PDB file of C-alpha atoms and ligand atoms in Angstrom:
ATOM      1  CA  MET T   1     140.260 109.352 107.558  1.00  0.00           C
ATOM      2  CA  ASP T   2     140.762 113.013 108.548  1.00  0.00           C
ATOM      3  CA  LEU T   3     139.212 115.509 106.203  1.00  0.00           C
ATOM      4  CA  LYS T   4     142.662 117.012 105.683  1.00  0.00           C
ATOM      5  CA  ASP T   5     144.032 113.720 104.401  1.00  0.00           C
ATOM      6  CA  GLN T   6     141.296 113.352 101.876  1.00  0.00           C
ATOM      7  CA  ILE T   7     142.400 116.568 100.063  1.00  0.00           C
ATOM      8  CA  ASN T   8     144.185 115.986  96.820  1.00  0.00           C
ATOM      9  CA  ILE T   9     147.246 118.229  97.088  1.00  0.00           C
ATOM     10  CA  GLU T  10     147.872 118.027  93.326  1.00  0.00           C
ATOM     11  CA  LYS T  11     144.514 119.683  92.749  1.00  0.00           C
ATOM     12  CA  LEU T  12     144.646 122.364  95.438  1.00  0.00           C
ATOM     13  CA  PRO T  13     143.180 125.781  94.528  1.00  0.00           C
ATOM     14  CA  ARG T  14     146.029 128.221  94.162  1.00  0.00           C
ATOM     15  CA  HIS T  15     143.883 131.053  95.396  1.00  0.00           C
ATOM     16  CA  ILE T  16     140.988 130.977  97.865  1.00  0.00           C
ATOM     17  CA  ALA T  17     138.895 133.989  98.517  1.00  0.00           C
ATOM     18  CA  VAL T  18     136.629 134.299 101.611  1.00  0.00           C
ATOM     19  CA  ILE T  19     133.674 136.491 102.474  1.00  0.00           C
ATOM     20  CA  MET T  20     133.784 136.355 106.274  1.00  0.00           C
ATOM     21  CA  ASP T  21     130.134 136.826 107.208  1.00  0.00           C
ATOM     22  CA  GLY T  22     127.959 136.258 110.292  1.00  0.00           C
ATOM     23  CA  ASN T  23     129.965 137.931 113.062  1.00  0.00           C
ATOM     24  CA  GLY T  24     127.032 140.058 114.038  1.00  0.00           C
ATOM     25  CA  ARG T  25     124.558 137.229 114.199  1.00  0.00           C
ATOM     26  CA  TRP T  26     127.014 134.997 116.069  1.00  0.00           C
ATOM     27  CA  ALA T  27     127.398 137.750 118.686  1.00  0.00           C
ATOM     28  CA  LYS T  28     123.605 138.126 118.933  1.00  0.00           C
ATOM     29  CA  ASP T  29     123.237 134.383 119.447  1.00  0.00           C
ATOM     30  CA  HIS T  30     125.670 134.763 122.335  1.00  0.00           C
ATOM     31  CA  GLY T  31     123.815 137.787 123.766  1.00  0.00           C
ATOM     32  CA  GLN T  32     126.765 140.010 123.096  1.00  0.00           C
ATOM     33  CA  PRO T  33     127.398 143.259 121.094  1.00  0.00           C
ATOM     34  CA  ARG T  34     128.360 142.870 117.429  1.00  0.00           C
ATOM     35  CA  VAL T  35     131.962 143.847 118.177  1.00  0.00           C
ATOM     36  CA  PHE T  36     132.269 140.648 120.241  1.00  0.00           C
ATOM     37  CA  GLY T  37     131.571 138.759 117.062  1.00  0.00           C
ATOM     38  CA  HIS T  38     134.333 140.585 115.151  1.00  0.00           C
ATOM     39  CA  ARG T  39     136.789 139.895 117.975  1.00  0.00           C
ATOM     40  CA  ASN T  40     135.994 136.178 117.826  1.00  0.00           C
ATOM     41  CA  GLY T  41     136.212 136.372 114.003  1.00  0.00           C
ATOM     42  CA  VAL T  42     139.930 137.006 114.350  1.00  0.00           C
ATOM     43  CA  LYS T  43     140.384 133.473 115.732  1.00  0.00           C
ATOM     44  CA  ALA T  44     138.786 132.117 112.515  1.00  0.00           C
ATOM     45  CA  VAL T  45     141.085 134.334 110.444  1.00  0.00           C
ATOM     46  CA  ARG T  46     144.086 132.847 112.272  1.00  0.00           C
ATOM     47  CA  GLU T  47     142.884 129.260 111.815  1.00  0.00           C
ATOM     48  CA  THR T  48     142.005 129.684 108.145  1.00  0.00           C
ATOM     49  CA  THR T  49     145.319 131.395 107.360  1.00  0.00           C
ATOM     50  CA  GLU T  50     147.273 128.676 109.152  1.00  0.00           C
ATOM     51  CA  ALA T  51     145.277 125.821 107.496  1.00  0.00           C
ATOM     52  CA  ALA T  52     145.689 127.299 103.995  1.00  0.00           C
ATOM     53  CA  ALA T  53     149.406 127.854 104.461  1.00  0.00           C
ATOM     54  CA  GLU T  54     149.919 124.346 105.821  1.00  0.00           C
ATOM     55  CA  LEU T  55     148.160 122.862 102.744  1.00  0.00           C
ATOM     56  CA  GLY T  56     150.199 124.887 100.316  1.00  0.00           C
ATOM     57  CA  VAL T  57     147.560 127.332  99.085  1.00  0.00           C
ATOM     58  CA  GLU T  58     149.427 130.250  97.431  1.00  0.00           C
ATOM     59  CA  TYR T  59     146.954 133.093  97.918  1.00  0.00           C
ATOM     60  CA  LEU T  60     144.252 133.663 100.535  1.00  0.00           C
ATOM     61  CA  THR T  61     142.065 136.710 100.171  1.00  0.00           C
ATOM     62  CA  LEU T  62     139.862 137.803 103.026  1.00  0.00           C
ATOM     63  CA  TYR T  63     137.037 140.378 102.686  1.00  0.00           C
ATOM     64  CA  ALA T  64     137.681 142.286 105.920  1.00  0.00           C
ATOM     65  CA  PHE T  65     135.923 145.613 105.204  1.00  0.00           C
ATOM     66  CA  SER T  66     133.826 146.667 102.220  1.00  0.00           C
ATOM     67  CA  THR T  67     133.282 150.136 100.948  1.00  0.00           C
ATOM     68  CA  GLU T  68     129.650 149.731 102.005  1.00  0.00           C
ATOM     69  CA  ASN T  69     130.652 148.840 105.629  1.00  0.00           C
ATOM     70  CA  TRP T  70     131.288 152.602 106.366  1.00  0.00           C
ATOM     71  CA  SER T  71     127.514 152.932 106.711  1.00  0.00           C
ATOM     72  CA  ARG T  72     127.499 150.750 109.802  1.00  0.00           C
ATOM     73  CA  PRO T  73     127.120 152.500 113.279  1.00  0.00           C
ATOM     74  CA  ARG T  74     130.189 154.623 113.849  1.00  0.00           C
ATOM     75  CA  LEU T  75     131.012 152.720 117.070  1.00  0.00           C
ATOM     76  CA  GLU T  76     131.202 149.460 115.092  1.00  0.00           C
ATOM     77  CA  VAL T  77     133.319 150.927 112.346  1.00  0.00           C
ATOM     78  CA  ASN T  78     135.723 152.374 114.912  1.00  0.00           C
ATOM     79  CA  ALA T  79     135.915 149.096 116.797  1.00  0.00           C
ATOM     80  CA  LEU T  80     136.636 147.219 113.554  1.00  0.00           C
ATOM     81  CA  MET T  81     139.408 149.681 112.620  1.00  0.00           C
ATOM     82  CA  SER T  82     140.986 149.336 116.129  1.00  0.00           C
ATOM     83  CA  LEU T  83     140.678 145.543 115.910  1.00  0.00           C
ATOM     84  CA  LEU T  84     142.509 145.632 112.608  1.00  0.00           C
ATOM     85  CA  VAL T  85     145.377 147.744 113.982  1.00  0.00           C
ATOM     86  CA  GLU T  86     145.627 145.526 117.095  1.00  0.00           C
ATOM     87  CA  THR T  87     145.486 142.328 115.060  1.00  0.00           C
ATOM     88  CA  LEU T  88     147.993 143.467 112.480  1.00  0.00           C
ATOM     89  CA  ARG T  89     150.471 144.556 115.164  1.00  0.00           C
ATOM     90  CA  LYS T  90     150.053 141.349 117.085  1.00  0.00           C
ATOM     91  CA  GLU T  91     150.158 138.944 114.150  1.00  0.00           C
ATOM     92  CA  ILE T  92     152.984 140.305 112.067  1.00  0.00           C
ATOM     93  CA  GLU T  93     155.461 138.156 114.009  1.00  0.00           C
ATOM     94  CA  THR T  94     153.303 135.084 113.396  1.00  0.00           C
ATOM     95  CA  LEU T  95     153.153 135.913 109.716  1.00  0.00           C
ATOM     96  CA  ASN T  96     156.884 136.194 109.552  1.00  0.00           C
ATOM     97  CA  LYS T  97     157.423 133.021 111.478  1.00  0.00           C
ATOM     98  CA  ASN T  98     155.189 131.205 109.011  1.00  0.00           C
ATOM     99  CA  ASN T  99     156.806 132.923 105.938  1.00  0.00           C
ATOM    100  CA  ILE T 100     153.446 134.594 104.963  1.00  0.00           C
ATOM    101  CA  ARG T 101     153.480 137.770 102.943  1.00  0.00           C
ATOM    102  CA  LEU T 102     150.669 140.419 103.694  1.00  0.00           C
ATOM    103  CA  GLN T 103     149.121 142.370 100.848  1.00  0.00           C
ATOM    104  CA  ALA T 104     146.029 144.571 100.598  1.00  0.00           C
ATOM    105  CA  ILE T 105     143.457 145.415  97.947  1.00  0.00           C
ATOM    106  CA  GLY T 106     140.996 148.293  98.093  1.00  0.00           C
ATOM    107  CA  ASP T 107     141.114 152.052  98.544  1.00  0.00           C
ATOM    108  CA  ILE T 108     143.356 151.762 101.626  1.00  0.00           C
ATOM    109  CA  SER T 109     144.432 155.441 101.535  1.00  0.00           C
ATOM    110  CA  LYS T 110     140.882 156.279 102.818  1.00  0.00           C
ATOM    111  CA  LEU T 111     141.276 154.118 105.940  1.00  0.00           C
ATOM    112  CA  PRO T 112     141.880 155.955 109.238  1.00  0.00           C
ATOM    113  CA  LYS T 113     145.545 157.027 109.481  1.00  0.00           C
ATOM    114  CA  ARG T 114     146.585 154.548 112.099  1.00  0.00           C
ATOM    115  CA  THR T 115     144.903 151.609 110.339  1.00  0.00           C
ATOM    116  CA  HIS T 116     146.548 152.613 107.082  1.00  0.00           C
ATOM    117  CA  LYS T 117     149.905 152.915 108.839  1.00  0.00           C
ATOM    118  CA  ALA T 118     149.644 149.562 110.567  1.00  0.00           C
ATOM    119  CA  LEU T 119     148.729 147.950 107.268  1.00  0.00           C
ATOM    120  CA  LEU T 120     151.647 149.444 105.411  1.00  0.00           C
ATOM    121  CA  GLU T 121     153.986 148.408 108.149  1.00  0.00           C
ATOM    122  CA  GLY T 122     152.616 144.824 107.940  1.00  0.00           C
ATOM    123  CA  ILE T 123     153.075 144.816 104.168  1.00  0.00           C
ATOM    124  CA  GLU T 124     156.587 146.151 104.369  1.00  0.00           C
ATOM    125  CA  ASN T 125     157.710 143.904 107.148  1.00  0.00           C
ATOM    126  CA  THR T 126     156.460 140.700 105.399  1.00  0.00           C
ATOM    127  CA  LYS T 127     157.329 141.561 101.837  1.00  0.00           C
ATOM    128  CA  ASN T 128     160.080 139.009 101.506  1.00  0.00           C
ATOM    129  CA  ASN T 129     158.071 136.028 102.727  1.00  0.00           C
ATOM    130  CA  SER T 130     157.222 133.442 100.048  1.00  0.00           C
ATOM    131  CA  ARG T 131     155.142 130.547 101.375  1.00  0.00           C
ATOM    132  CA  MET T 132     151.683 132.182 100.993  1.00  0.00           C
ATOM    133  CA  THR T 133     150.243 135.582 100.272  1.00  0.00           C
ATOM    134  CA  LEU T 134     147.460 136.771 102.594  1.00  0.00           C
ATOM    135  CA  VAL T 135     145.504 139.478 100.864  1.00  0.00           C
ATOM    136  CA  LEU T 136     143.209 141.709 103.017  1.00  0.00           C
ATOM    137  CA  ALA T 137     140.374 143.410 101.068  1.00  0.00           C
ATOM    138  CA  LEU T 138     140.002 146.621 102.973  1.00  0.00           C
ATOM    139  CA  ASN T 139     137.688 149.489 101.892  1.00  0.00           C
ATOM    140  CA  TYR T 140     137.315 147.299  98.836  1.00  0.00           C
ATOM    141  CA  SER T 141     134.429 147.115  96.368  1.00  0.00           C
ATOM    142  CA  ALA T 142     134.590 145.376  93.000  1.00  0.00           C
ATOM    143  CA  LYS T 143     132.649 148.109  91.228  1.00  0.00           C
ATOM    144  CA  TRP T 144     135.060 150.724  92.591  1.00  0.00           C
ATOM    145  CA  GLU T 145     137.952 148.627  91.395  1.00  0.00           C
ATOM    146  CA  ILE T 146     136.502 148.183  87.886  1.00  0.00           C
ATOM    147  CA  VAL T 147     135.797 151.935  87.571  1.00  0.00           C
ATOM    148  CA  GLU T 148     139.377 152.658  88.743  1.00  0.00           C
ATOM    149  CA  ALA T 149     140.817 150.280  86.184  1.00  0.00           C
ATOM    150  CA  SER T 150     138.784 151.950  83.455  1.00  0.00           C
ATOM    151  CA  ARG T 151     139.989 155.419  84.494  1.00  0.00           C
ATOM    152  CA  GLN T 152     143.619 154.150  84.493  1.00  0.00           C
ATOM    153  CA  LEU T 153     143.280 152.720  80.966  1.00  0.00           C
ATOM    154  CA  ALA T 154     141.477 155.869  79.738  1.00  0.00           C
ATOM    155  CA  GLU T 155     144.275 158.035  81.123  1.00  0.00           C
ATOM    156  CA  LYS T 156     146.865 155.936  79.248  1.00  0.00           C
ATOM    157  CA  VAL T 157     144.891 156.320  76.031  1.00  0.00           C
ATOM    158  CA  LYS T 158     144.644 160.091  76.589  1.00  0.00           C
ATOM    159  CA  LEU T 159     148.422 160.267  77.090  1.00  0.00           C
ATOM    160  CA  GLY T 160     149.017 158.217  73.963  1.00  0.00           C
ATOM    161  CA  GLN T 161     150.604 155.309  75.991  1.00  0.00           C
ATOM    162  CA  LEU T 162     147.871 152.866  74.955  1.00  0.00           C
ATOM    163  CA  SER T 163     145.691 152.449  71.887  1.00  0.00           C
ATOM    164  CA  VAL T 164     142.037 151.548  72.184  1.00  0.00           C
ATOM    165  CA  ASP T 165     142.726 148.356  70.224  1.00  0.00           C
ATOM    166  CA  GLU T 166     145.113 147.279  72.922  1.00  0.00           C
ATOM    167  CA  ILE T 167     142.374 147.239  75.580  1.00  0.00           C
ATOM    168  CA  ASN T 168     141.648 143.529  75.986  1.00  0.00           C
ATOM    169  CA  GLU T 169     140.979 141.238  78.971  1.00  0.00           C
ATOM    170  CA  GLU T 170     144.601 140.973  79.811  1.00  0.00           C
ATOM    171  CA  ALA T 171     145.138 144.754  79.765  1.00  0.00           C
ATOM    172  CA  PHE T 172     142.055 145.194  81.870  1.00  0.00           C
ATOM    173  CA  ALA T 173     143.043 142.592  84.447  1.00  0.00           C
ATOM    174  CA  GLY T 174     146.483 144.273  84.595  1.00  0.00           C
ATOM    175  CA  ALA T 175     144.757 147.510  85.678  1.00  0.00           C
ATOM    176  CA  LEU T 176     142.968 145.877  88.606  1.00  0.00           C
ATOM    177  CA  SER T 177     144.278 145.901  92.146  1.00  0.00           C
ATOM    178  CA  THR T 178     144.797 142.185  91.852  1.00  0.00           C
ATOM    179  CA  LYS T 179     147.140 142.485  88.870  1.00  0.00           C
ATOM    180  CA  ASN T 180     149.879 140.116  90.078  1.00  0.00           C
ATOM    181  CA  ILE T 181     147.494 137.649  91.726  1.00  0.00           C
ATOM    182  CA  PRO T 182     145.831 134.702  89.933  1.00  0.00           C
ATOM    183  CA  ASP T 183     142.003 134.577  89.924  1.00  0.00           C
ATOM    184  CA  PRO T 184     140.544 132.617  92.857  1.00  0.00           C
ATOM    185  CA  GLU T 185     139.477 129.080  91.879  1.00  0.00           C
ATOM    186  CA  LEU T 186     137.347 128.913  95.009  1.00  0.00           C
ATOM    187  CA  LEU T 187     135.176 131.471  96.841  1.00  0.00           C
ATOM    188  CA  ILE T 188     133.844 130.660 100.306  1.00  0.00           C
ATOM    189  CA  ARG T 189     131.101 132.626 102.030  1.00  0.00           C
ATOM    190  CA  SER T 190     130.045 131.844 105.598  1.00  0.00           C
ATOM    191  CA  SER T 191     126.788 132.486 107.394  1.00  0.00           C
ATOM    192  CA  GLY T 192     124.379 131.081 104.843  1.00  0.00           C
ATOM    193  CA  GLU T 193     124.147 134.149 102.665  1.00  0.00           C
ATOM    194  CA  THR T 194     124.485 133.383  98.985  1.00  0.00           C
ATOM    195  CA  ARG T 195     125.580 136.717  97.511  1.00  0.00           C
ATOM    196  CA  LEU T 196     128.816 138.098  96.123  1.00  0.00           C
ATOM    197  CA  SER T 197     128.246 141.539  97.729  1.00  0.00           C
ATOM    198  CA  ASN T 198     130.463 143.450  95.355  1.00  0.00           C
ATOM    199  CA  PHE T 199     133.515 141.273  95.970  1.00  0.00           C
ATOM    200  CA  LEU T 200     136.023 140.473  93.186  1.00  0.00           C
ATOM    201  CA  LEU T 201     133.339 140.498  90.474  1.00  0.00           C
ATOM    202  CA  TRP T 202     135.834 140.390  87.607  1.00  0.00           C
ATOM    203  CA  GLN T 203     138.163 137.773  89.250  1.00  0.00           C
ATOM    204  CA  LEU T 204     135.346 135.367  90.278  1.00  0.00           C
ATOM    205  CA  ALA T 205     134.046 134.983  86.766  1.00  0.00           C
ATOM    206  CA  TYR T 206     134.877 131.227  86.661  1.00  0.00           C
ATOM    207  CA  SER T 207     135.390 130.472  90.324  1.00  0.00           C
ATOM    208  CA  GLU T 208     133.527 127.765  92.144  1.00  0.00           C
ATOM    209  CA  LEU T 209     131.316 129.212  94.849  1.00  0.00           C
ATOM    210  CA  TYR T 210     130.939 127.522  98.194  1.00  0.00           C
ATOM    211  CA  PHE T 211     128.452 128.621 100.818  1.00  0.00           C
ATOM    212  CA  THR T 212     128.379 127.288 104.348  1.00  0.00           C
ATOM    213  CA  PRO T 213     125.784 128.104 107.034  1.00  0.00           C
ATOM    214  CA  ILE T 214     128.557 128.369 109.693  1.00  0.00           C
ATOM    215  CA  TYR T 215     128.957 131.846 111.184  1.00  0.00           C
ATOM    216  CA  TRP T 216     132.424 133.196 110.601  1.00  0.00           C
ATOM    217  CA  PRO T 217     133.612 133.162 114.276  1.00  0.00           C
ATOM    218  CA  ASP T 218     132.869 129.378 114.328  1.00  0.00           C
ATOM    219  CA  PHE T 219     134.783 128.713 111.097  1.00  0.00           C
ATOM    220  CA  ARG T 220     137.690 126.279 111.708  1.00  0.00           C
ATOM    221  CA  LYS T 221     140.351 124.374 109.760  1.00  0.00           C
ATOM    222  CA  ASN T 222     137.922 121.508 109.096  1.00  0.00           C
ATOM    223  CA  ASN T 223     135.451 123.949 107.502  1.00  0.00           C
ATOM    224  CA  LEU T 224     138.198 124.997 105.084  1.00  0.00           C
ATOM    225  CA  TYR T 225     138.956 121.403 104.312  1.00  0.00           C
ATOM    226  CA  GLU T 226     135.306 120.674 103.623  1.00  0.00           C
ATOM    227  CA  ALA T 227     135.127 123.612 101.238  1.00  0.00           C
ATOM    228  CA  ILE T 228     138.277 122.404  99.345  1.00  0.00           C
ATOM    229  CA  LEU T 229     136.924 118.846  99.242  1.00  0.00           C
ATOM    230  CA  ASP T 230     133.663 120.127  97.779  1.00  0.00           C
ATOM    231  CA  TYR T 231     135.565 122.168  95.210  1.00  0.00           C
ATOM    232  CA  GLN T 232     137.645 119.095  94.308  1.00  0.00           C
ATOM    233  CA  SER T 233     134.516 117.058  93.725  1.00  0.00           C
ATOM    234  CA  ARG T 234     133.333 119.497  91.058  1.00  0.00           C
ATOM    235  CA  GLU T 235     134.259 119.526  87.409  1.00  0.00           C
ATOM    236  CA  ARG T 236     135.547 122.869  86.121  1.00  0.00           C
ATOM    237  CA  ARG T 237     134.588 123.250  82.504  1.00  0.00           C
ATOM    238  CA  PHE T 238     135.241 126.878  81.671  1.00  0.00           C
ATOM    239  CA  GLY T 239     132.416 126.916  79.149  1.00  0.00           C
ATOM    240  CA  LYS T 240     133.410 123.607  77.489  1.00  0.00           C
ATOM    241  CA  THR T 241     131.427 120.413  77.496  1.00  0.00           C
ATOM    242  CA  SER T 242     132.153 117.531  79.839  1.00  0.00           C
ATOM    243  CA  ASP T 243     133.813 115.567  77.056  1.00  0.00           C
ATOM    244  CA  GLN T 244     136.137 118.376  76.150  1.00  0.00           C
ATOM    245  CA  VAL T 245     137.693 118.775  79.576  1.00  0.00           C
TER     246      VAL T 245
HETATM  247  C1  FPP W 301     130.966 140.319 108.552  1.00  0.00           C
HETATM  248  O1  FPP W 301     130.093 139.949 109.598  1.00  0.00           O
HETATM  249  C2  FPP W 301     132.326 140.640 109.051  1.00  0.00           C
HETATM  250  C3  FPP W 301     132.945 141.819 108.876  1.00  0.00           C
HETATM  251  C4  FPP W 301     132.328 142.993 108.162  1.00  0.00           C
HETATM  252  C5  FPP W 301     134.301 142.039 109.446  1.00  0.00           C
HETATM  253  C6  FPP W 301     135.221 140.932 109.432  1.00  0.00           C
HETATM  254  C7  FPP W 301     136.460 141.299 110.176  1.00  0.00           C
HETATM  255  C8  FPP W 301     137.114 140.436 111.016  1.00  0.00           C
HETATM  256  C9  FPP W 301     136.753 139.024 111.233  1.00  0.00           C
HETATM  257  C10 FPP W 301     138.287 140.942 111.751  1.00  0.00           C
HETATM  258  C11 FPP W 301     139.310 141.280 110.669  1.00  0.00           C
HETATM  259  C12 FPP W 301     140.686 141.006 111.111  1.00  0.00           C
HETATM  260  C13 FPP W 301     141.706 140.715 110.230  1.00  0.00           C
HETATM  261  C14 FPP W 301     143.075 140.825 110.662  1.00  0.00           C
HETATM  262  C15 FPP W 301     141.405 140.340 108.781  1.00  0.00           C
HETATM  263  P1  FPP W 301     128.789 140.797 109.829  1.00  0.00           P
HETATM  264  O2  FPP W 301     129.128 141.855 110.833  1.00  0.00           O
HETATM  265  O3  FPP W 301     128.282 141.347 108.499  1.00  0.00           O
HETATM  266  O4  FPP W 301     127.823 139.734 110.394  1.00  0.00           O
HETATM  267  P2  FPP W 301     126.212 139.757 110.248  1.00  0.00           P
HETATM  268  O5  FPP W 301     125.914 139.646 108.833  1.00  0.00           O
HETATM  269  O6  FPP W 301     125.743 138.577 111.096  1.00  0.00           O
HETATM  270  O7  FPP W 301     125.701 141.044 110.797  1.00  0.00           O
END
């Protein structure tokens, strides 16, 4: 039986988050510059997005550029930013055809102007789509997001719009950039690294973590199905005992 057919659609994660890692090592293995890896990573983005939408996943979040990635060689950062613009422009039509809405999390105002513009256009042009939401994490870091949320809440307290007693988990989650998005049930990281690297630290509190040795440019639909099947074989207890769930 195909991997896809083994998936229990009733128990599909609503939200899958992915740390796309291993582009550089993939390129090195192919005797090519790192940028070649990123270019080939776009194919994996397309496949994963298509597979997730076909299954009925509601949210797919991809870690495309972290706040820490600015410290990479300038040439690589520029190439990644150009690739983003190019991909966004090229794929908006595909997103619309497939009824997929684009959103972004992260400090996107600090992206280069043309990347920021292409992103806003993509978000605007797909805002009425309803089959799946593709969230790009760009210039994103979880610690940045948590600090921003704290500032936002503090500001409200200062203005008398919120009392300290009203600061609870719900209020805090509502101040994060993911405020209207359910927490991911499943996090996938490619390339064999087993770290969270400052990604969605608040939102991943109870998520199942899945690590695969596959480098991101080689990630295909079947790799997503494998991750979902692995997730479905686990028991999610949320701190309770086996008997209680
Ligand atoms: C990590 O591999 C990958 C990135 C930092 C960039 C990922 C971006 C893309 C795949 C293109 C984005 C396009 C869209 C539309 C989302 P790495 O460079 O850290 O690999 P390494 O660990 O092997 O060096």
